[in-house]
Coordinates of C-alpha atoms in Angstrom, one line a residue:
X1 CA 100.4 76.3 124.5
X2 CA 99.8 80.1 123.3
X3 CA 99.8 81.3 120.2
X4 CA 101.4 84.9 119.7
X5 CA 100.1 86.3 116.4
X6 CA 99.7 89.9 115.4
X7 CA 96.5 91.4 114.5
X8 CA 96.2 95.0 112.4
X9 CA 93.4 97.3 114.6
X10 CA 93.6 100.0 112.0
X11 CA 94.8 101.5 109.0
X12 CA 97.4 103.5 109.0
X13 CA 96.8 106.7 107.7
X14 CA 100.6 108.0 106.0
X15 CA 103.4 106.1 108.8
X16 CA 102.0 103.1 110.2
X17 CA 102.0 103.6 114.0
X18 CA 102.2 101.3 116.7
X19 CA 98.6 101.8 118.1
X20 CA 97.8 100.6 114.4
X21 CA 99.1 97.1 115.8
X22 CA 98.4 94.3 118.3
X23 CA 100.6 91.3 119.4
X24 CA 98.0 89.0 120.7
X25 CA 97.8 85.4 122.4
X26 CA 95.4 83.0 121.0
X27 CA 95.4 79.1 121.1
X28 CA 97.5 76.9 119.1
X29 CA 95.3 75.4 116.5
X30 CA 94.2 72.2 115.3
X31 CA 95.3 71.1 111.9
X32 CA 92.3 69.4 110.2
X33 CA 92.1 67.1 107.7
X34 CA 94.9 67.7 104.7
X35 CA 96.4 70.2 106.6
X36 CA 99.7 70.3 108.6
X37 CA 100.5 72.4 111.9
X38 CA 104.6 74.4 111.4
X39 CA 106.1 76.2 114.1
X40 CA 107.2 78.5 112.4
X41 CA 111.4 79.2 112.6
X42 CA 112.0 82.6 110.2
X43 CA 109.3 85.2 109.1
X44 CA 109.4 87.6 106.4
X45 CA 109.2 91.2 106.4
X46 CA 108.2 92.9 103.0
X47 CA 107.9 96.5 101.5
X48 CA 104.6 95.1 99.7
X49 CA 102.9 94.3 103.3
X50 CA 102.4 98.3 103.5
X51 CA 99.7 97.9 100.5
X52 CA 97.8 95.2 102.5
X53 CA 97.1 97.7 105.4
X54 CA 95.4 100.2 103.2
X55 CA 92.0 99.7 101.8
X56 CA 92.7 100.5 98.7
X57 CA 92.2 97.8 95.8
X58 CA 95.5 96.3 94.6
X59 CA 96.7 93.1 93.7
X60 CA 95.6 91.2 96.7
X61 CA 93.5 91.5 99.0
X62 CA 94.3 93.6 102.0
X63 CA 94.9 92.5 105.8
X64 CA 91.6 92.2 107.5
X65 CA 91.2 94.3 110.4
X66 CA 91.4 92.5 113.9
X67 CA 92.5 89.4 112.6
X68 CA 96.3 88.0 112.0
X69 CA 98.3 89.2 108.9
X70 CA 100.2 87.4 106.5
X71 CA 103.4 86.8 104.9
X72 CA 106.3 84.4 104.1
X73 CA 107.2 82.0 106.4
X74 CA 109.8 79.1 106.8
X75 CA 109.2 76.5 110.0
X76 CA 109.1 72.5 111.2
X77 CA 105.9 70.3 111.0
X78 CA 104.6 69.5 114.8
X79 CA 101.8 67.6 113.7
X80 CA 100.6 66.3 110.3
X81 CA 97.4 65.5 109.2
X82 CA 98.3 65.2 105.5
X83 CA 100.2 62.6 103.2
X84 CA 103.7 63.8 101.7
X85 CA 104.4 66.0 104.5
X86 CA 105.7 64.1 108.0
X87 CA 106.6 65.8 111.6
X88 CA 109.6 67.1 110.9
X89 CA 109.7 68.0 107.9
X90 CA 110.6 71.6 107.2
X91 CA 108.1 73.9 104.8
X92 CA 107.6 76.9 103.5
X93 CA 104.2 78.7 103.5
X94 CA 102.5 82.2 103.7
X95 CA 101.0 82.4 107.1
X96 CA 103.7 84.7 109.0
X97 CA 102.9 87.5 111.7
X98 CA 102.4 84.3 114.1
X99 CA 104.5 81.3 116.1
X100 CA 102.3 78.8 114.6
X101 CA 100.2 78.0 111.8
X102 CA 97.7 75.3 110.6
X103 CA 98.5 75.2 106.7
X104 CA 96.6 73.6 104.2
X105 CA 99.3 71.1 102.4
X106 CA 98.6 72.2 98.8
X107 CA 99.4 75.8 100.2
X108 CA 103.4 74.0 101.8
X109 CA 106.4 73.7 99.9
X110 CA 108.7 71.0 101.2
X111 CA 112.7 72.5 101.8
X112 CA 115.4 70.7 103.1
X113 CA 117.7 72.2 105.8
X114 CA 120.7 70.5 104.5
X115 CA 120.6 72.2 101.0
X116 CA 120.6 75.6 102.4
X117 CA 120.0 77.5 105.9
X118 CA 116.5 77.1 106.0
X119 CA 116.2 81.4 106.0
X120 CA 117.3 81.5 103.0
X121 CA 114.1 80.3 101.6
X122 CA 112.6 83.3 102.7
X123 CA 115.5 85.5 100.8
X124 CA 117.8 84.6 98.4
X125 CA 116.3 81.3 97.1
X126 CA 112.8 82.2 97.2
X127 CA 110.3 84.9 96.5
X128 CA 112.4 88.0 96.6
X129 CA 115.1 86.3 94.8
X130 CA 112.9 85.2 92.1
X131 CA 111.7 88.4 92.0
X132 CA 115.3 89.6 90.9
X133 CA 115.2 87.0 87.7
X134 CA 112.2 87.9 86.5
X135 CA 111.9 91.5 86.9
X136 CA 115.7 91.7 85.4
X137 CA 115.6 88.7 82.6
X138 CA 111.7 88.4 81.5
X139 CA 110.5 92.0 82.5
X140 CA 113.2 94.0 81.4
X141 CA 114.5 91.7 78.8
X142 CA 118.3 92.0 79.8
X143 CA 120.9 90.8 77.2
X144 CA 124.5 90.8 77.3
X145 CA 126.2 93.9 77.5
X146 CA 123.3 96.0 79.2
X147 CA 124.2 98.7 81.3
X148 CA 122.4 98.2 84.4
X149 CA 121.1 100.7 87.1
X150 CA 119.3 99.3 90.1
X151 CA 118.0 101.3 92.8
X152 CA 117.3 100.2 96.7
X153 CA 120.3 98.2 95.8
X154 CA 121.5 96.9 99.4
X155 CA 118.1 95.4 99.3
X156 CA 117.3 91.6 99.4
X157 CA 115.9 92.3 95.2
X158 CA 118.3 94.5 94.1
X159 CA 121.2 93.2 95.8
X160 CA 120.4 89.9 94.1
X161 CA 119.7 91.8 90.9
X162 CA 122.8 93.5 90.3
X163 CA 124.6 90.5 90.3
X164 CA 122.7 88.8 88.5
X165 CA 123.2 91.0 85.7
X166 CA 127.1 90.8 86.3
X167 CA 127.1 87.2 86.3
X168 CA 125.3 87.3 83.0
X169 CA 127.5 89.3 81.4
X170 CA 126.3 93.1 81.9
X171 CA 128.8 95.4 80.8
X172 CA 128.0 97.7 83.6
X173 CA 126.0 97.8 87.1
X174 CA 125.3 101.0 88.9
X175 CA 123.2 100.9 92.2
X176 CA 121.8 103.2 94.6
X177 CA 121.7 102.9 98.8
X178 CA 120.7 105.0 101.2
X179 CA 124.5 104.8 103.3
X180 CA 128.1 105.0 102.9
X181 CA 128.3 101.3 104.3
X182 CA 126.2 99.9 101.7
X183 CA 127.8 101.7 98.9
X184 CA 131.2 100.3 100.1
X185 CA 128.9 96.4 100.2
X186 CA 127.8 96.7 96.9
X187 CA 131.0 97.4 94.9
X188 CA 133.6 95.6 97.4
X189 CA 131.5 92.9 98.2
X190 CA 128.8 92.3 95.3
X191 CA 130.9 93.6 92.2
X192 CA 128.9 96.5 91.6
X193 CA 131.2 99.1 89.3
X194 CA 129.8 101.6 91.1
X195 CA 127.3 102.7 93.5
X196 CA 126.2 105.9 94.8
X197 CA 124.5 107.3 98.6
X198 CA 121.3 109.0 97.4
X199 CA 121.3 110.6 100.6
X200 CA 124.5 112.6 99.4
X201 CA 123.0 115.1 96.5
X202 CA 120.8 114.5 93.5
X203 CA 120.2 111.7 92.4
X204 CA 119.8 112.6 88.4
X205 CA 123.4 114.2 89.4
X206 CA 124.8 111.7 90.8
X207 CA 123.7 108.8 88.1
X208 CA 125.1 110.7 85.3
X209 CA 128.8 110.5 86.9
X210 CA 127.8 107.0 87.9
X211 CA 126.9 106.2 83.8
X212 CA 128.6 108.4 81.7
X213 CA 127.5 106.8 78.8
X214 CA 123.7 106.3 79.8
X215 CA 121.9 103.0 81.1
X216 CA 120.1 100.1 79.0
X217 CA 118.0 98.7 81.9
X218 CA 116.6 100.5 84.9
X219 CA 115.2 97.8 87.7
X220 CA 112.9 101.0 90.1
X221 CA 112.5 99.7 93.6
X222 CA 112.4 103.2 95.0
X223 CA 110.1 105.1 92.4
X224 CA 110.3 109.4 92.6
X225 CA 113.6 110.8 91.7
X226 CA 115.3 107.5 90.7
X227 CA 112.8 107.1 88.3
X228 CA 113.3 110.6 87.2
X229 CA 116.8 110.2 86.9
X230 CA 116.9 106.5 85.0
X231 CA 114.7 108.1 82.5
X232 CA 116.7 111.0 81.6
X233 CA 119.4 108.5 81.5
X234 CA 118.0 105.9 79.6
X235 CA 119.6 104.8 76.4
X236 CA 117.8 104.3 73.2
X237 CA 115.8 101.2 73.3
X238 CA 116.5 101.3 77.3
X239 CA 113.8 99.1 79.5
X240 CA 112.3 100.2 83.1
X241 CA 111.2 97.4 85.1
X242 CA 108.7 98.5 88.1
X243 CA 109.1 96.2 90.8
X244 CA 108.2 98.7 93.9
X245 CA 108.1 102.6 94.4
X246 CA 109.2 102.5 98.2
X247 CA 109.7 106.0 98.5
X248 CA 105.9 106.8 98.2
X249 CA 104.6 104.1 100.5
X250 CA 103.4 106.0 103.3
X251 CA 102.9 109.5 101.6
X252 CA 99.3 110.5 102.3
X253 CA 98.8 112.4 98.9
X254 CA 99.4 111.1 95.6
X255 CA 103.1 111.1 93.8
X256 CA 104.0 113.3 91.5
X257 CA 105.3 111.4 88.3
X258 CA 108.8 112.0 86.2
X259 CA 108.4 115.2 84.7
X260 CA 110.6 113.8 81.8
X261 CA 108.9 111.1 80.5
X262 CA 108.6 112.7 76.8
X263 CA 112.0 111.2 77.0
X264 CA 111.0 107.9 76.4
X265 CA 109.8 109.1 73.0
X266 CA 113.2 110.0 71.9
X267 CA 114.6 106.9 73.5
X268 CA 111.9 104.7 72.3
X269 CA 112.1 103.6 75.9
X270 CA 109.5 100.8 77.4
X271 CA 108.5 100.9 81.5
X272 CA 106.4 98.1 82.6
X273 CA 105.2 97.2 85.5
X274 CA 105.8 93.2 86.9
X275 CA 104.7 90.9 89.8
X276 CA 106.9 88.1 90.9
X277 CA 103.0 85.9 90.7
X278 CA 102.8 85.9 87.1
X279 CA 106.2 84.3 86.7
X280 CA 106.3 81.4 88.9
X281 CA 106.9 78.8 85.6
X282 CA 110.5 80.5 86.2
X283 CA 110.8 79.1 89.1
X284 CA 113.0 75.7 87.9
X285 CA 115.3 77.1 85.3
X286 CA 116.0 80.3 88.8
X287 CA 117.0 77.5 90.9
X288 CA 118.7 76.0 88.4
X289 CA 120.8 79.5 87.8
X290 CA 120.9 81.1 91.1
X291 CA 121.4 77.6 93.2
X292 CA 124.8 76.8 91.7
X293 CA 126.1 80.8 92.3
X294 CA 124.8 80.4 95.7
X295 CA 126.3 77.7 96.9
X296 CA 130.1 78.2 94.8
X297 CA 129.4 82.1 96.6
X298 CA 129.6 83.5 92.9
X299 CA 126.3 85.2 94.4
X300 CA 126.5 86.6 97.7
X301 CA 123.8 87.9 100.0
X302 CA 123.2 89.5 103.9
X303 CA 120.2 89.0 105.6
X304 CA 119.4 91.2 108.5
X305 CA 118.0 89.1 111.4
X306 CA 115.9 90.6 114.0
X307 CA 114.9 88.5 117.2
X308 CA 111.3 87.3 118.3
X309 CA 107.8 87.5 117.2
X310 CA 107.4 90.5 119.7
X311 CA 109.9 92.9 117.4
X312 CA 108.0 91.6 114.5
X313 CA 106.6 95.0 113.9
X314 CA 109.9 96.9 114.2
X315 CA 111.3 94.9 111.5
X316 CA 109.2 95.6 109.3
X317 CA 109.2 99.2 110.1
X318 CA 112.7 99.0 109.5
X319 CA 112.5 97.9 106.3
X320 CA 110.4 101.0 105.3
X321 CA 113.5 102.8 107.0
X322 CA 115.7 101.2 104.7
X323 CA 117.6 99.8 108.3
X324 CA 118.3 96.5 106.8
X325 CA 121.2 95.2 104.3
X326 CA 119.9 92.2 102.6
X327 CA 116.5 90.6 103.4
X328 CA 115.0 91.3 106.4
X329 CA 114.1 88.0 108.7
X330 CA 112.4 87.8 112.0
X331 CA 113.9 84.4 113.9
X332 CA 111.9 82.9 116.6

């Protein structure tokens, strides 16, 4: 049986580029001992996978050139060579970008099917939905009656995180998407009280019409002018949670920052960075929260679902695009 599993050649240098890429066929391995062998089913496709291509030190390690990359998959066990984990059992692990993986078991979380579609894992009920609780509850210590602006909105995290915030009782929830169809999602379909196409005019002009009376909590996926804007709109005592700067991704010289942020001295305002890793003891009491609103459909969410391990790449080039509504999945 082959293997298709795709290697990074180079690094991209600003938009990563197909010639930056390789979808090659290697051998199905072996699983050795304590390790477990998962066709994989779904495969996740990430904003944060752009950092990994670069070189430059971050929080993980980056993608090795010529060898297969990484990220969150969902799949069934073909063959087991561990105990706790039979052939056919479903699991979650990290080793996307391929059809199958050999997975240490200690690296496999066990998910059943029957609870939830098993993509979900990937979305809603795992990282990027945990991501959403944190970043919103721990990071940016929200409390009942915030006023809450999240940008990239339509996303798989700030979909999730704007109604989370207006099932625990926000008294407002303004979000940002780059289209007149996710605007028209986000307050018909996810209760947003209003929503806004940044692709439409400013974004600082646009916000204040959006929150008259200023904004308590700012959750940045986007980073650049919605940063810009949530600051000058920040109320006093308002919090910024960083959880991505998307906008400057691919930009080949360096960002410039909010040219207001002597505002956050008036406002005694607080902007702090998070990652979803340092808050993994959250993990019960968000399945304990978000499991319930899932499954009543209190909490709603899209995933978009692109075909095959061969448009692997174009997913996740869409996601930079800002193509898809929800999380982005690859099926095989």
């Amino acid at each position: 049986m082959i293997n298709r599993e795709w290697h990074l050649l180079s690094r991209p240098v600003g938009w990563p580029k197909a010639e930056d890429f390789a979808l090659v066929e290697a051998e199905v391995p072996t699983p050795g001992e304590g390790q477990v062998l998962v066709r994989n089913k779904y495969l996740s496709v990430d904003p944060y996978m752009r950092g990994r291509m670069s070189a430059a030190k971050s929080y993980v390690a980056p993608f090795e050139l010529g060898k297969v990359m990484q990220g969150g998959a969902v799949g069934e066990v073909v063959a087991s060579n561990a105990e706790g984990i039979a052939v056919g059992d479903h699991v979650l692990h990290f080793f996307g970008w391929r059809e199958f993986a050999a997975v240490d078991a200690k690296n496999a979380v066990k998910v059943d099917p029957d609870t939830a579609p098993l993509s979900t894992y990937l979305g809603v009920l795992g990282m990027t939905g945990l991501t959403a609780y944190a970043g919103l509850l721990r990071t940016a210590s929200f409390k009942e009656g915030d006023s809450v602006f999240v940008s990239g909105a339509a996303g798989a995290v700030g979909g999730q995180v704007g109604q989370i915030a207006r099932l625990k009782g926000a008294s407002r929830v303004i979000g940002s998407a780059g289209s007149d169809e996710k605007v028209k999602l986000l307050v018909e379909e996810y209760g947003f009280d209003a929503a806004f196409n940044y692709k439409s005019g400013p974004v600082a002009e646009q916000l204040r019409e959006a929150a008259p009376d200023g904004v308590d909590v700012y959750f940045d996926n986007v980073g650049g002018d919605h940063l810009e804007a949530a600051i000058g709109q920040l109320n006093r005592d308002g919090r910024i949670a960083v959880c991505g700067m998307i906008s400057v991704y691919n930009s080949t010289e360096p960002a410039p920052g909010p040219k207001n942020l002597a505002r956050l001295i008036q406002t005694r305002g607080r902007i702090e960075g998070f990652l979803v890793s340092d808050h993994y003891d959250l993990q019960p009491q968000f399945v304990q929260d978000v499991g319930p609103w899932v499954a009543s459909g209190e909490l709603k969410y899209r995933e978009t679902v692109v075909e095959g391990i061969e448009n692997n790449l174009e997913a996740f080039l869409g996601v930079l695009r800002g193509d898809n509504t929800g999380k982005m999945i690859v099926k095989l």
